[in-house]
């Protein structure tokens, strides 16, 4: 007799997960974005708060710190002017350093999140054989050809697009990406003007509210996208895999126990 073929619960559970993912494409972005949300709440937000706390606040100067006054070279009123100026400059540098740390961490998260969203997009399109070895956003738009509306007409497309516009400005530090962001989503900017080649993160209005809006908005975009292009039902994607799932499981069991397809009556 040949070796005994067995199947355990772990094998079937893995198969179940594969089937779920293959059947409901929306579950791919949903799970990934939930992971990103958890990283934001558990790691990035606390890190931003602690990073600012670690920056040493400058000690306030007094006239006694002015060597020129101590040597009798300048008068007390001149020393007061020196103190006021230097305290103001030290405070400015401290605030500038805090801002640099905060916006850098925000920008790192935007890069992580946008990279994940693009990876999700490529995975979905690859699953549906809409792309091969090359991806651009036109590949995404092309999947809705012949549908009742275009991708850009989806209510939540603006969040997906806003993320890309911010990401491109951060990556390229160029006037063209600034103008695109200003034209479409000016609320994300802290300045009306930009000189090409300057660090983009200093011109962005990055906040916790913006991050939350982008994460929730991109989740909604993929929901609407999968409903439009693949006719997926969101509620079913969450809990109901029905007879289709069970049939797939039974077919897999049959393949393991009966790989030759021999009828049961033989």
JSON list of C-alpha atoms in Angstrom, two decimals, residues 11-197:
[
{"chain": "A", "resi": 11, "resn": "UNK", "atom": "CA", "xyz": [-3.89, 22.79, 6.24]},
{"chain": "A", "resi": 12, "resn": "UNK", "atom": "CA", "xyz": [-7.58, 23.49, 5.82]},
{"chain": "A", "resi": 13, "resn": "UNK", "atom": "CA", "xyz": [-7.34, 26.80, 7.65]},
{"chain": "A", "resi": 14, "resn": "UNK", "atom": "CA", "xyz": [-4.52, 27.95, 5.35]},
{"chain": "A", "resi": 15, "resn": "UNK", "atom": "CA", "xyz": [-6.53, 26.88, 2.35]},
{"chain": "A", "resi": 16, "resn": "UNK", "atom": "CA", "xyz": [-9.50, 28.77, 3.73]},
{"chain": "A", "resi": 17, "resn": "UNK", "atom": "CA", "xyz": [-7.47, 31.96, 4.04]},
{"chain": "A", "resi": 18, "resn": "UNK", "atom": "CA", "xyz": [-6.19, 31.57, 0.48]},
{"chain": "A", "resi": 19, "resn": "UNK", "atom": "CA", "xyz": [-9.71, 31.09, -0.82]},
{"chain": "A", "resi": 20, "resn": "UNK", "atom": "CA", "xyz": [-11.05, 34.08, 1.12]},
{"chain": "A", "resi": 21, "resn": "UNK", "atom": "CA", "xyz": [-8.31, 36.31, -0.21]},
{"chain": "A", "resi": 22, "resn": "UNK", "atom": "CA", "xyz": [-8.81, 35.08, -3.76]},
{"chain": "A", "resi": 23, "resn": "UNK", "atom": "CA", "xyz": [-12.59, 35.46, -3.63]},
{"chain": "A", "resi": 24, "resn": "UNK", "atom": "CA", "xyz": [-12.83, 38.87, -1.98]},
{"chain": "A", "resi": 25, "resn": "UNK", "atom": "CA", "xyz": [-10.16, 41.25, -3.21]},
{"chain": "A", "resi": 26, "resn": "UNK", "atom": "CA", "xyz": [-11.34, 43.97, -0.84]},
{"chain": "A", "resi": 27, "resn": "UNK", "atom": "CA", "xyz": [-9.99, 41.96, 2.10]},
{"chain": "A", "resi": 28, "resn": "UNK", "atom": "CA", "xyz": [-6.45, 42.56, 0.80]},
{"chain": "A", "resi": 29, "resn": "UNK", "atom": "CA", "xyz": [-6.43, 46.37, 1.28]},
{"chain": "A", "resi": 30, "resn": "UNK", "atom": "CA", "xyz": [-8.67, 46.23, 4.33]},
{"chain": "A", "resi": 31, "resn": "UNK", "atom": "CA", "xyz": [-6.28, 44.01, 6.29]},
{"chain": "A", "resi": 32, "resn": "UNK", "atom": "CA", "xyz": [-3.15, 45.87, 5.16]},
{"chain": "A", "resi": 33, "resn": "UNK", "atom": "CA", "xyz": [-4.53, 49.30, 6.00]},
{"chain": "A", "resi": 34, "resn": "UNK", "atom": "CA", "xyz": [-5.66, 48.05, 9.40]},
{"chain": "A", "resi": 35, "resn": "UNK", "atom": "CA", "xyz": [-2.07, 46.94, 10.03]},
{"chain": "A", "resi": 36, "resn": "UNK", "atom": "CA", "xyz": [-0.82, 50.39, 9.03]},
{"chain": "A", "resi": 37, "resn": "UNK", "atom": "CA", "xyz": [-3.36, 52.03, 11.37]},
{"chain": "A", "resi": 38, "resn": "UNK", "atom": "CA", "xyz": [-2.06, 49.92, 14.23]},
{"chain": "A", "resi": 39, "resn": "UNK", "atom": "CA", "xyz": [1.53, 50.96, 13.47]},
{"chain": "A", "resi": 40, "resn": "UNK", "atom": "CA", "xyz": [0.46, 54.60, 13.48]},
{"chain": "A", "resi": 41, "resn": "UNK", "atom": "CA", "xyz": [-1.33, 54.38, 16.82]},
{"chain": "A", "resi": 42, "resn": "UNK", "atom": "CA", "xyz": [1.14, 52.11, 18.63]},
{"chain": "A", "resi": 43, "resn": "UNK", "atom": "CA", "xyz": [4.46, 53.26, 17.21]},
{"chain": "A", "resi": 44, "resn": "UNK", "atom": "CA", "xyz": [4.52, 56.50, 15.22]},
{"chain": "A", "resi": 45, "resn": "UNK", "atom": "CA", "xyz": [2.29, 58.69, 17.41]},
{"chain": "A", "resi": 46, "resn": "UNK", "atom": "CA", "xyz": [4.10, 57.81, 20.67]},
{"chain": "A", "resi": 47, "resn": "UNK", "atom": "CA", "xyz": [7.45, 58.15, 18.87]},
{"chain": "A", "resi": 48, "resn": "UNK", "atom": "CA", "xyz": [6.59, 61.67, 17.71]},
{"chain": "A", "resi": 49, "resn": "UNK", "atom": "CA", "xyz": [5.62, 62.72, 21.24]},
{"chain": "A", "resi": 50, "resn": "UNK", "atom": "CA", "xyz": [8.76, 61.23, 22.79]},
{"chain": "A", "resi": 51, "resn": "UNK", "atom": "CA", "xyz": [11.03, 62.67, 20.09]},
{"chain": "A", "resi": 52, "resn": "UNK", "atom": "CA", "xyz": [9.94, 66.21, 20.94]},
{"chain": "A", "resi": 53, "resn": "UNK", "atom": "CA", "xyz": [10.37, 65.57, 24.67]},
{"chain": "A", "resi": 54, "resn": "UNK", "atom": "CA", "xyz": [13.97, 64.47, 24.10]},
{"chain": "A", "resi": 55, "resn": "UNK", "atom": "CA", "xyz": [14.96, 67.76, 22.45]},
{"chain": "A", "resi": 56, "resn": "UNK", "atom": "CA", "xyz": [16.63, 69.87, 25.12]},
{"chain": "A", "resi": 57, "resn": "UNK", "atom": "CA", "xyz": [14.94, 73.20, 25.69]},
{"chain": "A", "resi": 58, "resn": "UNK", "atom": "CA", "xyz": [17.49, 76.05, 25.85]},
{"chain": "A", "resi": 59, "resn": "UNK", "atom": "CA", "xyz": [18.11, 77.74, 29.18]},
{"chain": "A", "resi": 60, "resn": "UNK", "atom": "CA", "xyz": [17.01, 81.37, 29.25]},
{"chain": "A", "resi": 61, "resn": "UNK", "atom": "CA", "xyz": [19.86, 83.86, 29.27]},
{"chain": "A", "resi": 62, "resn": "UNK", "atom": "CA", "xyz": [20.17, 86.78, 31.67]},
{"chain": "A", "resi": 63, "resn": "UNK", "atom": "CA", "xyz": [22.34, 89.93, 31.56]},
{"chain": "A", "resi": 64, "resn": "UNK", "atom": "CA", "xyz": [24.81, 88.11, 33.80]},
{"chain": "A", "resi": 65, "resn": "UNK", "atom": "CA", "xyz": [25.57, 85.77, 30.86]},
{"chain": "A", "resi": 66, "resn": "UNK", "atom": "CA", "xyz": [26.79, 88.69, 28.76]},
{"chain": "A", "resi": 67, "resn": "UNK", "atom": "CA", "xyz": [30.60, 88.79, 28.91]},
{"chain": "A", "resi": 68, "resn": "UNK", "atom": "CA", "xyz": [30.69, 92.31, 27.48]},
{"chain": "A", "resi": 69, "resn": "UNK", "atom": "CA", "xyz": [28.59, 93.59, 30.40]},
{"chain": "A", "resi": 70, "resn": "UNK", "atom": "CA", "xyz": [30.72, 91.71, 32.93]},
{"chain": "A", "resi": 71, "resn": "UNK", "atom": "CA", "xyz": [33.85, 93.30, 31.46]},
{"chain": "A", "resi": 72, "resn": "UNK", "atom": "CA", "xyz": [32.30, 96.76, 31.62]},
{"chain": "A", "resi": 73, "resn": "UNK", "atom": "CA", "xyz": [32.41, 97.21, 27.84]},
{"chain": "A", "resi": 74, "resn": "UNK", "atom": "CA", "xyz": [28.64, 97.78, 27.34]},
{"chain": "A", "resi": 75, "resn": "UNK", "atom": "CA", "xyz": [25.87, 99.32, 29.42]},
{"chain": "A", "resi": 76, "resn": "UNK", "atom": "CA", "xyz": [23.09, 97.30, 31.13]},
{"chain": "A", "resi": 77, "resn": "UNK", "atom": "CA", "xyz": [20.43, 98.43, 28.62]},
{"chain": "A", "resi": 78, "resn": "UNK", "atom": "CA", "xyz": [22.66, 97.18, 25.82]},
{"chain": "A", "resi": 79, "resn": "UNK", "atom": "CA", "xyz": [23.09, 93.89, 27.68]},
{"chain": "A", "resi": 80, "resn": "UNK", "atom": "CA", "xyz": [19.31, 93.58, 27.98]},
{"chain": "A", "resi": 81, "resn": "UNK", "atom": "CA", "xyz": [19.00, 94.00, 24.22]},
{"chain": "A", "resi": 82, "resn": "UNK", "atom": "CA", "xyz": [21.66, 91.32, 23.73]},
{"chain": "A", "resi": 83, "resn": "UNK", "atom": "CA", "xyz": [19.79, 88.96, 26.08]},
{"chain": "A", "resi": 84, "resn": "UNK", "atom": "CA", "xyz": [16.43, 89.52, 24.37]},
{"chain": "A", "resi": 85, "resn": "UNK", "atom": "CA", "xyz": [17.90, 88.92, 20.91]},
{"chain": "A", "resi": 86, "resn": "UNK", "atom": "CA", "xyz": [19.78, 85.77, 21.87]},
{"chain": "A", "resi": 87, "resn": "UNK", "atom": "CA", "xyz": [16.85, 84.30, 23.82]},
{"chain": "A", "resi": 88, "resn": "UNK", "atom": "CA", "xyz": [14.63, 84.91, 20.82]},
{"chain": "A", "resi": 89, "resn": "UNK", "atom": "CA", "xyz": [17.11, 83.19, 18.47]},
{"chain": "A", "resi": 90, "resn": "UNK", "atom": "CA", "xyz": [17.62, 80.23, 20.81]},
{"chain": "A", "resi": 91, "resn": "UNK", "atom": "CA", "xyz": [13.87, 79.79, 21.18]},
{"chain": "A", "resi": 92, "resn": "UNK", "atom": "CA", "xyz": [13.44, 79.95, 17.39]},
{"chain": "A", "resi": 93, "resn": "UNK", "atom": "CA", "xyz": [16.12, 77.28, 16.84]},
{"chain": "A", "resi": 94, "resn": "UNK", "atom": "CA", "xyz": [14.49, 75.07, 19.48]},
{"chain": "A", "resi": 95, "resn": "UNK", "atom": "CA", "xyz": [11.05, 75.35, 17.87]},
{"chain": "A", "resi": 96, "resn": "UNK", "atom": "CA", "xyz": [12.56, 74.81, 14.42]},
{"chain": "A", "resi": 97, "resn": "UNK", "atom": "CA", "xyz": [14.29, 71.63, 15.62]},
{"chain": "A", "resi": 98, "resn": "UNK", "atom": "CA", "xyz": [11.02, 70.35, 17.14]},
{"chain": "A", "resi": 99, "resn": "UNK", "atom": "CA", "xyz": [9.17, 71.05, 13.91]},
{"chain": "A", "resi": 100, "resn": "UNK", "atom": "CA", "xyz": [11.89, 69.33, 11.84]},
{"chain": "A", "resi": 101, "resn": "UNK", "atom": "CA", "xyz": [11.68, 66.18, 13.98]},
{"chain": "A", "resi": 102, "resn": "UNK", "atom": "CA", "xyz": [7.87, 66.07, 13.89]},
{"chain": "A", "resi": 103, "resn": "UNK", "atom": "CA", "xyz": [7.45, 66.69, 10.16]},
{"chain": "A", "resi": 104, "resn": "UNK", "atom": "CA", "xyz": [10.22, 64.19, 9.38]},
{"chain": "A", "resi": 105, "resn": "UNK", "atom": "CA", "xyz": [8.38, 61.47, 11.28]},
{"chain": "A", "resi": 106, "resn": "UNK", "atom": "CA", "xyz": [5.07, 62.42, 9.66]},
{"chain": "A", "resi": 107, "resn": "UNK", "atom": "CA", "xyz": [6.76, 62.27, 6.25]},
{"chain": "A", "resi": 108, "resn": "UNK", "atom": "CA", "xyz": [8.24, 58.84, 7.03]},
{"chain": "A", "resi": 109, "resn": "UNK", "atom": "CA", "xyz": [4.79, 57.54, 7.87]},
{"chain": "A", "resi": 110, "resn": "UNK", "atom": "CA", "xyz": [3.28, 59.07, 4.70]},
{"chain": "A", "resi": 111, "resn": "UNK", "atom": "CA", "xyz": [5.99, 57.31, 2.69]},
{"chain": "A", "resi": 112, "resn": "UNK", "atom": "CA", "xyz": [5.32, 53.99, 4.44]},
{"chain": "A", "resi": 113, "resn": "UNK", "atom": "CA", "xyz": [1.56, 54.30, 4.01]},
{"chain": "A", "resi": 114, "resn": "UNK", "atom": "CA", "xyz": [1.67, 55.43, 0.38]},
{"chain": "A", "resi": 115, "resn": "UNK", "atom": "CA", "xyz": [4.13, 52.65, -0.50]},
{"chain": "A", "resi": 116, "resn": "UNK", "atom": "CA", "xyz": [1.77, 50.10, 1.09]},
{"chain": "A", "resi": 117, "resn": "UNK", "atom": "CA", "xyz": [-1.23, 51.51, -0.79]},
{"chain": "A", "resi": 118, "resn": "UNK", "atom": "CA", "xyz": [0.64, 51.26, -4.08]},
{"chain": "A", "resi": 119, "resn": "UNK", "atom": "CA", "xyz": [1.71, 47.70, -3.25]},
{"chain": "A", "resi": 120, "resn": "UNK", "atom": "CA", "xyz": [-1.95, 46.85, -2.50]},
{"chain": "A", "resi": 121, "resn": "UNK", "atom": "CA", "xyz": [-3.01, 48.34, -5.83]},
{"chain": "A", "resi": 122, "resn": "UNK", "atom": "CA", "xyz": [-0.39, 46.36, -7.74]},
{"chain": "A", "resi": 123, "resn": "UNK", "atom": "CA", "xyz": [-1.34, 43.14, -5.92]},
{"chain": "A", "resi": 124, "resn": "UNK", "atom": "CA", "xyz": [-5.03, 43.52, -6.75]},
{"chain": "A", "resi": 125, "resn": "UNK", "atom": "CA", "xyz": [-4.32, 44.31, -10.40]},
{"chain": "A", "resi": 126, "resn": "UNK", "atom": "CA", "xyz": [-1.87, 41.41, -10.61]},
{"chain": "A", "resi": 127, "resn": "UNK", "atom": "CA", "xyz": [-4.45, 39.03, -9.13]},
{"chain": "A", "resi": 128, "resn": "UNK", "atom": "CA", "xyz": [-6.84, 40.10, -11.86]},
{"chain": "A", "resi": 129, "resn": "UNK", "atom": "CA", "xyz": [-4.08, 39.99, -14.53]},
{"chain": "A", "resi": 130, "resn": "UNK", "atom": "CA", "xyz": [-4.57, 43.70, -15.25]},
{"chain": "A", "resi": 131, "resn": "UNK", "atom": "CA", "xyz": [-0.80, 44.33, -15.01]},
{"chain": "A", "resi": 132, "resn": "UNK", "atom": "CA", "xyz": [2.28, 42.20, -15.59]},
{"chain": "A", "resi": 133, "resn": "UNK", "atom": "CA", "xyz": [5.72, 43.61, -14.71]},
{"chain": "A", "resi": 134, "resn": "UNK", "atom": "CA", "xyz": [4.92, 47.32, -14.97]},
{"chain": "A", "resi": 135, "resn": "UNK", "atom": "CA", "xyz": [2.44, 49.53, -13.12]},
{"chain": "A", "resi": 136, "resn": "UNK", "atom": "CA", "xyz": [1.20, 53.08, -13.41]},
{"chain": "A", "resi": 137, "resn": "UNK", "atom": "CA", "xyz": [-2.06, 54.68, -12.36]},
{"chain": "A", "resi": 138, "resn": "UNK", "atom": "CA", "xyz": [-3.46, 54.41, -15.89]},
{"chain": "A", "resi": 139, "resn": "UNK", "atom": "CA", "xyz": [-3.48, 50.64, -15.35]},
{"chain": "A", "resi": 140, "resn": "UNK", "atom": "CA", "xyz": [-5.80, 51.21, -12.40]},
{"chain": "A", "resi": 141, "resn": "UNK", "atom": "CA", "xyz": [-8.06, 53.59, -14.32]},
{"chain": "A", "resi": 142, "resn": "UNK", "atom": "CA", "xyz": [-8.28, 51.16, -17.24]},
{"chain": "A", "resi": 143, "resn": "UNK", "atom": "CA", "xyz": [-9.92, 48.46, -15.13]},
{"chain": "A", "resi": 144, "resn": "UNK", "atom": "CA", "xyz": [-13.15, 50.51, -15.03]},
{"chain": "A", "resi": 145, "resn": "UNK", "atom": "CA", "xyz": [-13.56, 50.78, -18.79]},
{"chain": "A", "resi": 146, "resn": "UNK", "atom": "CA", "xyz": [-17.15, 49.90, -19.67]},
{"chain": "A", "resi": 147, "resn": "UNK", "atom": "CA", "xyz": [-18.37, 50.35, -16.08]},
{"chain": "A", "resi": 148, "resn": "UNK", "atom": "CA", "xyz": [-21.11, 52.76, -14.98]},
{"chain": "A", "resi": 149, "resn": "UNK", "atom": "CA", "xyz": [-18.54, 55.32, -13.81]},
{"chain": "A", "resi": 150, "resn": "UNK", "atom": "CA", "xyz": [-14.80, 55.98, -13.94]},
{"chain": "A", "resi": 151, "resn": "UNK", "atom": "CA", "xyz": [-12.37, 55.45, -11.08]},
{"chain": "A", "resi": 152, "resn": "UNK", "atom": "CA", "xyz": [-11.97, 59.21, -10.65]},
{"chain": "A", "resi": 153, "resn": "UNK", "atom": "CA", "xyz": [-15.74, 59.56, -10.21]},
{"chain": "A", "resi": 154, "resn": "UNK", "atom": "CA", "xyz": [-15.77, 57.39, -7.09]},
{"chain": "A", "resi": 155, "resn": "UNK", "atom": "CA", "xyz": [-16.64, 59.56, -4.04]},
{"chain": "A", "resi": 156, "resn": "UNK", "atom": "CA", "xyz": [-13.56, 58.47, -2.09]},
{"chain": "A", "resi": 157, "resn": "UNK", "atom": "CA", "xyz": [-11.08, 58.70, -4.98]},
{"chain": "A", "resi": 158, "resn": "UNK", "atom": "CA", "xyz": [-10.05, 62.12, -3.64]},
{"chain": "A", "resi": 159, "resn": "UNK", "atom": "CA", "xyz": [-8.40, 60.51, -0.61]},
{"chain": "A", "resi": 160, "resn": "UNK", "atom": "CA", "xyz": [-6.42, 58.06, -2.74]},
{"chain": "A", "resi": 161, "resn": "UNK", "atom": "CA", "xyz": [-5.40, 60.90, -5.05]},
{"chain": "A", "resi": 162, "resn": "UNK", "atom": "CA", "xyz": [-4.56, 63.25, -2.17]},
{"chain": "A", "resi": 163, "resn": "UNK", "atom": "CA", "xyz": [-2.20, 60.65, -0.69]},
{"chain": "A", "resi": 164, "resn": "UNK", "atom": "CA", "xyz": [-0.42, 60.32, -4.04]},
{"chain": "A", "resi": 165, "resn": "UNK", "atom": "CA", "xyz": [-0.12, 64.11, -4.47]},
{"chain": "A", "resi": 166, "resn": "UNK", "atom": "CA", "xyz": [1.41, 64.53, -1.00]},
{"chain": "A", "resi": 167, "resn": "UNK", "atom": "CA", "xyz": [3.73, 61.56, -1.54]},
{"chain": "A", "resi": 168, "resn": "UNK", "atom": "CA", "xyz": [4.94, 62.86, -4.90]},
{"chain": "A", "resi": 169, "resn": "UNK", "atom": "CA", "xyz": [5.67, 66.30, -3.45]},
{"chain": "A", "resi": 170, "resn": "UNK", "atom": "CA", "xyz": [7.66, 64.74, -0.59]},
{"chain": "A", "resi": 171, "resn": "UNK", "atom": "CA", "xyz": [9.60, 62.51, -2.99]},
{"chain": "A", "resi": 172, "resn": "UNK", "atom": "CA", "xyz": [10.38, 64.98, -5.76]},
{"chain": "A", "resi": 173, "resn": "UNK", "atom": "CA", "xyz": [10.62, 68.41, -4.04]},
{"chain": "A", "resi": 174, "resn": "UNK", "atom": "CA", "xyz": [9.60, 69.99, -7.33]},
{"chain": "A", "resi": 175, "resn": "UNK", "atom": "CA", "xyz": [7.48, 72.95, -8.36]},
{"chain": "A", "resi": 176, "resn": "UNK", "atom": "CA", "xyz": [5.24, 70.81, -10.58]},
{"chain": "A", "resi": 177, "resn": "UNK", "atom": "CA", "xyz": [4.28, 68.48, -7.70]},
{"chain": "A", "resi": 178, "resn": "UNK", "atom": "CA", "xyz": [3.72, 71.52, -5.46]},
{"chain": "A", "resi": 179, "resn": "UNK", "atom": "CA", "xyz": [1.42, 73.13, -8.04]},
{"chain": "A", "resi": 180, "resn": "UNK", "atom": "CA", "xyz": [-0.53, 69.89, -8.46]},
{"chain": "A", "resi": 181, "resn": "UNK", "atom": "CA", "xyz": [-1.06, 69.64, -4.71]},
{"chain": "A", "resi": 182, "resn": "UNK", "atom": "CA", "xyz": [-1.95, 73.33, -4.45]},
{"chain": "A", "resi": 183, "resn": "UNK", "atom": "CA", "xyz": [-4.45, 73.06, -7.29]},
{"chain": "A", "resi": 184, "resn": "UNK", "atom": "CA", "xyz": [-6.26, 70.02, -5.90]},
{"chain": "A", "resi": 185, "resn": "UNK", "atom": "CA", "xyz": [-5.68, 69.98, -2.13]},
{"chain": "A", "resi": 186, "resn": "UNK", "atom": "CA", "xyz": [-4.40, 73.38, -1.00]},
{"chain": "A", "resi": 187, "resn": "UNK", "atom": "CA", "xyz": [-5.48, 72.66, 2.60]},
{"chain": "A", "resi": 188, "resn": "UNK", "atom": "CA", "xyz": [-2.48, 70.31, 2.85]},
{"chain": "A", "resi": 189, "resn": "UNK", "atom": "CA", "xyz": [-0.05, 73.19, 2.36]},
{"chain": "A", "resi": 190, "resn": "UNK", "atom": "CA", "xyz": [1.32, 75.72, 4.82]},
{"chain": "A", "resi": 191, "resn": "UNK", "atom": "CA", "xyz": [2.48, 78.13, 2.13]},
{"chain": "A", "resi": 192, "resn": "UNK", "atom": "CA", "xyz": [1.12, 79.71, -1.04]},
{"chain": "A", "resi": 193, "resn": "UNK", "atom": "CA", "xyz": [4.52, 79.70, -2.72]},
{"chain": "A", "resi": 194, "resn": "UNK", "atom": "CA", "xyz": [7.35, 77.24, -3.13]},
{"chain": "A", "resi": 195, "resn": "UNK", "atom": "CA", "xyz": [10.88, 77.49, -4.48]},
{"chain": "A", "resi": 196, "resn": "UNK", "atom": "CA", "xyz": [11.93, 74.36, -6.33]},
{"chain": "A", "resi": 197, "resn": "UNK", "atom": "CA", "xyz": [14.56, 72.26, -4.62]}
]
